[in-house]
Amino acid sequence: MGIGLNLILVNINRLKKSIKKNEGFSNKIYLDQLGNPTIGFGHLITKKDNFIKNKIYEKRLLNDLFEKDLLKAIKEYKKIFRDISLNQEIEEVLIEMIFQLGYKNFSSFKKMIKAIKIEDYELTIREMKLSRWNKQTPKRVRLLINKIKSNAKKK
């Protein structure tokens, strides 16, 4: 995939593997933890989508959709963190958060975003733990927090 990663050093294959593992896969519509219709690797179905309930879709089509969703998350990451350079695994955590939560929900983590920008990873982790997101997907949040902990000192 030819993603223009001019500001970030993401290991794209590692990022894809992590997101796919954490999202899981379904070739037909299912309801996510909040009851939202979802398909593929965590694609939130919108009014623009033309998916039909109980229809089974080809994995290739859903993988293409995943690639588009990932590219969107990377572009949104670049908007928020355009002025700073972070450790690549921390960048991957943030992109995965944007992928899962969407830009609007991610951008509501104002204290966490400020903490990231000044590389205050203790506050970053505290904000992640205190979030409603942690109550909804605690296993995933724990995995992402551990990635931040193990990479907080690297750059």
PDB file of C-alpha atoms in Angstrom:
ATOM      1  CA  MET A   1       0.000   0.000   0.000  1.00  0.00           C
ATOM      2  CA  GLY A   2       1.505   3.328  -0.998  1.00  0.00           C
ATOM      3  CA  ILE A   3       0.684   5.410   2.063  1.00  0.00           C
ATOM      4  CA  GLY A   4       2.544   8.716   2.176  1.00  0.00           C
ATOM      5  CA  LEU A   5       4.163   8.450   5.594  1.00  0.00           C
ATOM      6  CA  ASN A   6       6.196  11.642   5.365  1.00  0.00           C
ATOM      7  CA  LEU A   7       6.008  12.544   9.054  1.00  0.00           C
ATOM      8  CA  ILE A   8       5.794   9.164  10.671  1.00  0.00           C
ATOM      9  CA  LEU A   9       8.039   6.146  10.836  1.00  0.00           C
ATOM     10  CA  VAL A  10       5.338   3.554  11.369  1.00  0.00           C
ATOM     11  CA  ASN A  11       6.071  -0.087  10.706  1.00  0.00           C
ATOM     12  CA  ILE A  12       2.964  -0.464   8.541  1.00  0.00           C
ATOM     13  CA  ASN A  13       2.939  -4.255   8.570  1.00  0.00           C
ATOM     14  CA  ARG A  14       3.238  -4.421  12.355  1.00  0.00           C
ATOM     15  CA  LEU A  15       0.479  -1.801  12.669  1.00  0.00           C
ATOM     16  CA  LYS A  16      -1.853  -3.686  10.308  1.00  0.00           C
ATOM     17  CA  LYS A  17      -1.231  -6.951  12.153  1.00  0.00           C
ATOM     18  CA  SER A  18      -1.965  -5.345  15.524  1.00  0.00           C
ATOM     19  CA  ILE A  19      -5.170  -3.668  14.383  1.00  0.00           C
ATOM     20  CA  LYS A  20      -6.441  -6.769  12.590  1.00  0.00           C
ATOM     21  CA  LYS A  21      -5.713  -8.952  15.617  1.00  0.00           C
ATOM     22  CA  ASN A  22      -7.408  -6.533  18.018  1.00  0.00           C
ATOM     23  CA  GLU A  23     -10.402  -5.853  15.766  1.00  0.00           C
ATOM     24  CA  GLY A  24     -11.040  -9.421  14.693  1.00  0.00           C
ATOM     25  CA  PHE A  25     -12.777 -10.132  11.382  1.00  0.00           C
ATOM     26  CA  SER A  26     -16.304 -10.755  10.209  1.00  0.00           C
ATOM     27  CA  ASN A  27     -17.366 -11.158   6.600  1.00  0.00           C
ATOM     28  CA  LYS A  28     -20.914 -10.126   7.489  1.00  0.00           C
ATOM     29  CA  ILE A  29     -22.453  -7.328   9.540  1.00  0.00           C
ATOM     30  CA  TYR A  30     -22.188  -7.614  13.322  1.00  0.00           C
ATOM     31  CA  LEU A  31     -22.793  -5.219  16.195  1.00  0.00           C
ATOM     32  CA  ASP A  32     -19.727  -3.841  17.946  1.00  0.00           C
ATOM     33  CA  GLN A  33     -19.474  -3.431  21.728  1.00  0.00           C
ATOM     34  CA  LEU A  34     -21.554  -0.262  21.541  1.00  0.00           C
ATOM     35  CA  GLY A  35     -24.214  -1.841  19.337  1.00  0.00           C
ATOM     36  CA  ASN A  36     -23.070  -0.168  16.109  1.00  0.00           C
ATOM     37  CA  PRO A  37     -23.252  -2.126  12.835  1.00  0.00           C
ATOM     38  CA  THR A  38     -19.737  -3.092  11.813  1.00  0.00           C
ATOM     39  CA  ILE A  39     -18.089  -5.330   9.209  1.00  0.00           C
ATOM     40  CA  GLY A  40     -14.688  -6.644   8.203  1.00  0.00           C
ATOM     41  CA  PHE A  41     -11.829  -5.517  10.434  1.00  0.00           C
ATOM     42  CA  GLY A  42     -13.820  -3.091  12.562  1.00  0.00           C
ATOM     43  CA  HIS A  43     -15.297  -0.911   9.801  1.00  0.00           C
ATOM     44  CA  LEU A  44     -18.110   1.141  11.299  1.00  0.00           C
ATOM     45  CA  ILE A  45     -20.935   1.046   8.762  1.00  0.00           C
ATOM     46  CA  THR A  46     -22.192   4.483   7.746  1.00  0.00           C
ATOM     47  CA  LYS A  47     -25.176   5.622   5.719  1.00  0.00           C
ATOM     48  CA  LYS A  48     -22.872   5.845   2.668  1.00  0.00           C
ATOM     49  CA  ASP A  49     -22.116   2.113   2.863  1.00  0.00           C
ATOM     50  CA  ASN A  50     -24.327  -0.361   1.012  1.00  0.00           C
ATOM     51  CA  PHE A  51     -23.919  -3.486   3.099  1.00  0.00           C
ATOM     52  CA  ILE A  52     -26.819  -5.909   3.398  1.00  0.00           C
ATOM     53  CA  LYS A  53     -27.627  -7.672   6.654  1.00  0.00           C
ATOM     54  CA  ASN A  54     -26.753 -11.428   6.707  1.00  0.00           C
ATOM     55  CA  LYS A  55     -24.926 -11.231   3.352  1.00  0.00           C
ATOM     56  CA  ILE A  56     -21.421 -12.712   3.352  1.00  0.00           C
ATOM     57  CA  TYR A  57     -18.809 -10.476   1.687  1.00  0.00           C
ATOM     58  CA  GLU A  58     -15.476 -11.382   0.114  1.00  0.00           C
ATOM     59  CA  LYS A  59     -12.473 -10.921   2.380  1.00  0.00           C
ATOM     60  CA  ARG A  60     -10.657  -9.097  -0.449  1.00  0.00           C
ATOM     61  CA  LEU A  61     -13.354  -6.401  -0.543  1.00  0.00           C
ATOM     62  CA  LEU A  62     -13.290  -6.036   3.236  1.00  0.00           C
ATOM     63  CA  ASN A  63      -9.490  -5.941   3.252  1.00  0.00           C
ATOM     64  CA  ASP A  64      -9.603  -3.059   0.731  1.00  0.00           C
ATOM     65  CA  LEU A  65     -12.025  -1.301   3.067  1.00  0.00           C
ATOM     66  CA  PHE A  66      -9.592  -1.878   5.954  1.00  0.00           C
ATOM     67  CA  GLU A  67      -6.776  -0.305   3.907  1.00  0.00           C
ATOM     68  CA  LYS A  68      -8.917   2.800   3.273  1.00  0.00           C
ATOM     69  CA  ASP A  69      -9.885   3.038   6.943  1.00  0.00           C
ATOM     70  CA  LEU A  70      -6.238   2.714   7.963  1.00  0.00           C
ATOM     71  CA  LEU A  71      -5.141   5.402   5.498  1.00  0.00           C
ATOM     72  CA  LYS A  72      -7.830   7.691   6.936  1.00  0.00           C
ATOM     73  CA  ALA A  73      -6.599   7.033  10.498  1.00  0.00           C
ATOM     74  CA  ILE A  74      -3.015   7.822   9.451  1.00  0.00           C
ATOM     75  CA  LYS A  75      -4.086  11.084   7.808  1.00  0.00           C
ATOM     76  CA  GLU A  76      -6.020  12.028  10.940  1.00  0.00           C
ATOM     77  CA  TYR A  77      -2.981  11.190  13.081  1.00  0.00           C
ATOM     78  CA  LYS A  78      -0.895  13.521  10.912  1.00  0.00           C
ATOM     79  CA  LYS A  79      -3.398  16.349  11.447  1.00  0.00           C
ATOM     80  CA  ILE A  80      -3.282  16.047  15.225  1.00  0.00           C
ATOM     81  CA  PHE A  81       0.446  15.353  15.643  1.00  0.00           C
ATOM     82  CA  ARG A  82       1.880  17.197  12.620  1.00  0.00           C
ATOM     83  CA  ASP A  83       4.374  19.227  14.645  1.00  0.00           C
ATOM     84  CA  ILE A  84       6.075  16.473  16.618  1.00  0.00           C
ATOM     85  CA  SER A  85       8.126  13.350  16.112  1.00  0.00           C
ATOM     86  CA  LEU A  86       7.424  10.368  18.343  1.00  0.00           C
ATOM     87  CA  ASN A  87       8.781   6.864  18.780  1.00  0.00           C
ATOM     88  CA  GLN A  88       7.278   4.780  15.972  1.00  0.00           C
ATOM     89  CA  GLU A  89       5.547   2.271  18.244  1.00  0.00           C
ATOM     90  CA  ILE A  90       3.888   5.093  20.159  1.00  0.00           C
ATOM     91  CA  GLU A  91       2.749   6.520  16.811  1.00  0.00           C
ATOM     92  CA  GLU A  92       1.303   3.104  15.987  1.00  0.00           C
ATOM     93  CA  VAL A  93      -0.612   3.041  19.296  1.00  0.00           C
ATOM     94  CA  LEU A  94      -2.111   6.455  18.525  1.00  0.00           C
ATOM     95  CA  ILE A  95      -3.053   5.466  14.971  1.00  0.00           C
ATOM     96  CA  GLU A  96      -4.670   2.299  16.286  1.00  0.00           C
ATOM     97  CA  MET A  97      -6.630   4.358  18.797  1.00  0.00           C
ATOM     98  CA  ILE A  98      -7.814   6.670  16.005  1.00  0.00           C
ATOM     99  CA  PHE A  99      -8.713   3.641  13.886  1.00  0.00           C
ATOM    100  CA  GLN A 100     -10.785   2.125  16.687  1.00  0.00           C
ATOM    101  CA  LEU A 101     -12.361   5.259  18.139  1.00  0.00           C
ATOM    102  CA  GLY A 102     -12.621   7.484  15.076  1.00  0.00           C
ATOM    103  CA  TYR A 103     -11.236  10.999  14.807  1.00  0.00           C
ATOM    104  CA  LYS A 104     -14.041  12.695  16.745  1.00  0.00           C
ATOM    105  CA  ASN A 105     -13.860  10.371  19.757  1.00  0.00           C
ATOM    106  CA  PHE A 106     -10.055  10.295  19.757  1.00  0.00           C
ATOM    107  CA  SER A 107      -9.845  14.090  19.653  1.00  0.00           C
ATOM    108  CA  SER A 108     -11.955  14.239  22.834  1.00  0.00           C
ATOM    109  CA  PHE A 109      -8.892  12.847  24.696  1.00  0.00           C
ATOM    110  CA  LYS A 110      -7.622  16.417  25.076  1.00  0.00           C
ATOM    111  CA  LYS A 111      -5.467  15.880  28.191  1.00  0.00           C
ATOM    112  CA  MET A 112      -3.968  12.720  26.720  1.00  0.00           C
ATOM    113  CA  ILE A 113      -3.149  14.449  23.420  1.00  0.00           C
ATOM    114  CA  LYS A 114      -1.459  17.325  25.284  1.00  0.00           C
ATOM    115  CA  ALA A 115       0.472  14.795  27.373  1.00  0.00           C
ATOM    116  CA  ILE A 116       1.647  12.965  24.241  1.00  0.00           C
ATOM    117  CA  LYS A 117       2.804  16.220  22.682  1.00  0.00           C
ATOM    118  CA  ILE A 118       5.066  16.925  25.664  1.00  0.00           C
ATOM    119  CA  GLU A 119       5.991  13.238  25.970  1.00  0.00           C
ATOM    120  CA  ASP A 120       4.461  12.894  29.444  1.00  0.00           C
ATOM    121  CA  TYR A 121       3.668   9.207  29.165  1.00  0.00           C
ATOM    122  CA  GLU A 122       2.606   8.795  32.793  1.00  0.00           C
ATOM    123  CA  LEU A 123      -0.233  11.270  32.233  1.00  0.00           C
ATOM    124  CA  THR A 124      -0.962   9.685  28.844  1.00  0.00           C
ATOM    125  CA  ILE A 125      -1.404   6.278  30.471  1.00  0.00           C
ATOM    126  CA  ARG A 126      -3.466   7.709  33.332  1.00  0.00           C
ATOM    127  CA  GLU A 127      -5.857   9.360  30.854  1.00  0.00           C
ATOM    128  CA  MET A 128      -6.172   6.102  28.909  1.00  0.00           C
ATOM    129  CA  LYS A 129      -6.959   4.182  32.105  1.00  0.00           C
ATOM    130  CA  LEU A 130      -9.555   6.736  33.258  1.00  0.00           C
ATOM    131  CA  SER A 131     -11.418   6.726  29.945  1.00  0.00           C
ATOM    132  CA  ARG A 132     -14.787   5.220  29.136  1.00  0.00           C
ATOM    133  CA  TRP A 133     -12.917   3.512  26.284  1.00  0.00           C
ATOM    134  CA  ASN A 134     -10.975   1.487  28.893  1.00  0.00           C
ATOM    135  CA  LYS A 135     -14.250   0.226  30.361  1.00  0.00           C
ATOM    136  CA  GLN A 136     -15.475  -0.774  26.881  1.00  0.00           C
ATOM    137  CA  THR A 137     -12.332  -2.553  25.637  1.00  0.00           C
ATOM    138  CA  PRO A 138     -10.044  -3.087  28.656  1.00  0.00           C
ATOM    139  CA  LYS A 139      -7.929  -5.843  27.110  1.00  0.00           C
ATOM    140  CA  ARG A 140      -7.070  -3.721  24.080  1.00  0.00           C
ATOM    141  CA  VAL A 141      -6.373  -0.634  26.182  1.00  0.00           C
ATOM    142  CA  ARG A 142      -4.063  -2.702  28.415  1.00  0.00           C
ATOM    143  CA  LEU A 143      -2.163  -3.940  25.327  1.00  0.00           C
ATOM    144  CA  LEU A 144      -1.752  -0.404  23.987  1.00  0.00           C
ATOM    145  CA  ILE A 145      -0.720   0.953  27.394  1.00  0.00           C
ATOM    146  CA  ASN A 146       1.957  -1.764  27.617  1.00  0.00           C
ATOM    147  CA  LYS A 147       3.292  -0.690  24.210  1.00  0.00           C
ATOM    148  CA  ILE A 148       3.535   2.888  25.437  1.00  0.00           C
ATOM    149  CA  LYS A 149       5.277   1.785  28.653  1.00  0.00           C
ATOM    150  CA  SER A 150       7.847  -0.281  26.783  1.00  0.00           C
ATOM    151  CA  ASN A 151       8.580   2.496  24.276  1.00  0.00           C
ATOM    152  CA  ALA A 152       8.298   5.643  26.411  1.00  0.00           C
ATOM    153  CA  LYS A 153      12.051   5.918  26.852  1.00  0.00           C
ATOM    154  CA  LYS A 154      12.972   5.251  23.198  1.00  0.00           C
ATOM    155  CA  LYS A 155      12.925   7.796  20.417  1.00  0.00           C
TER     156      LYS A 155
END
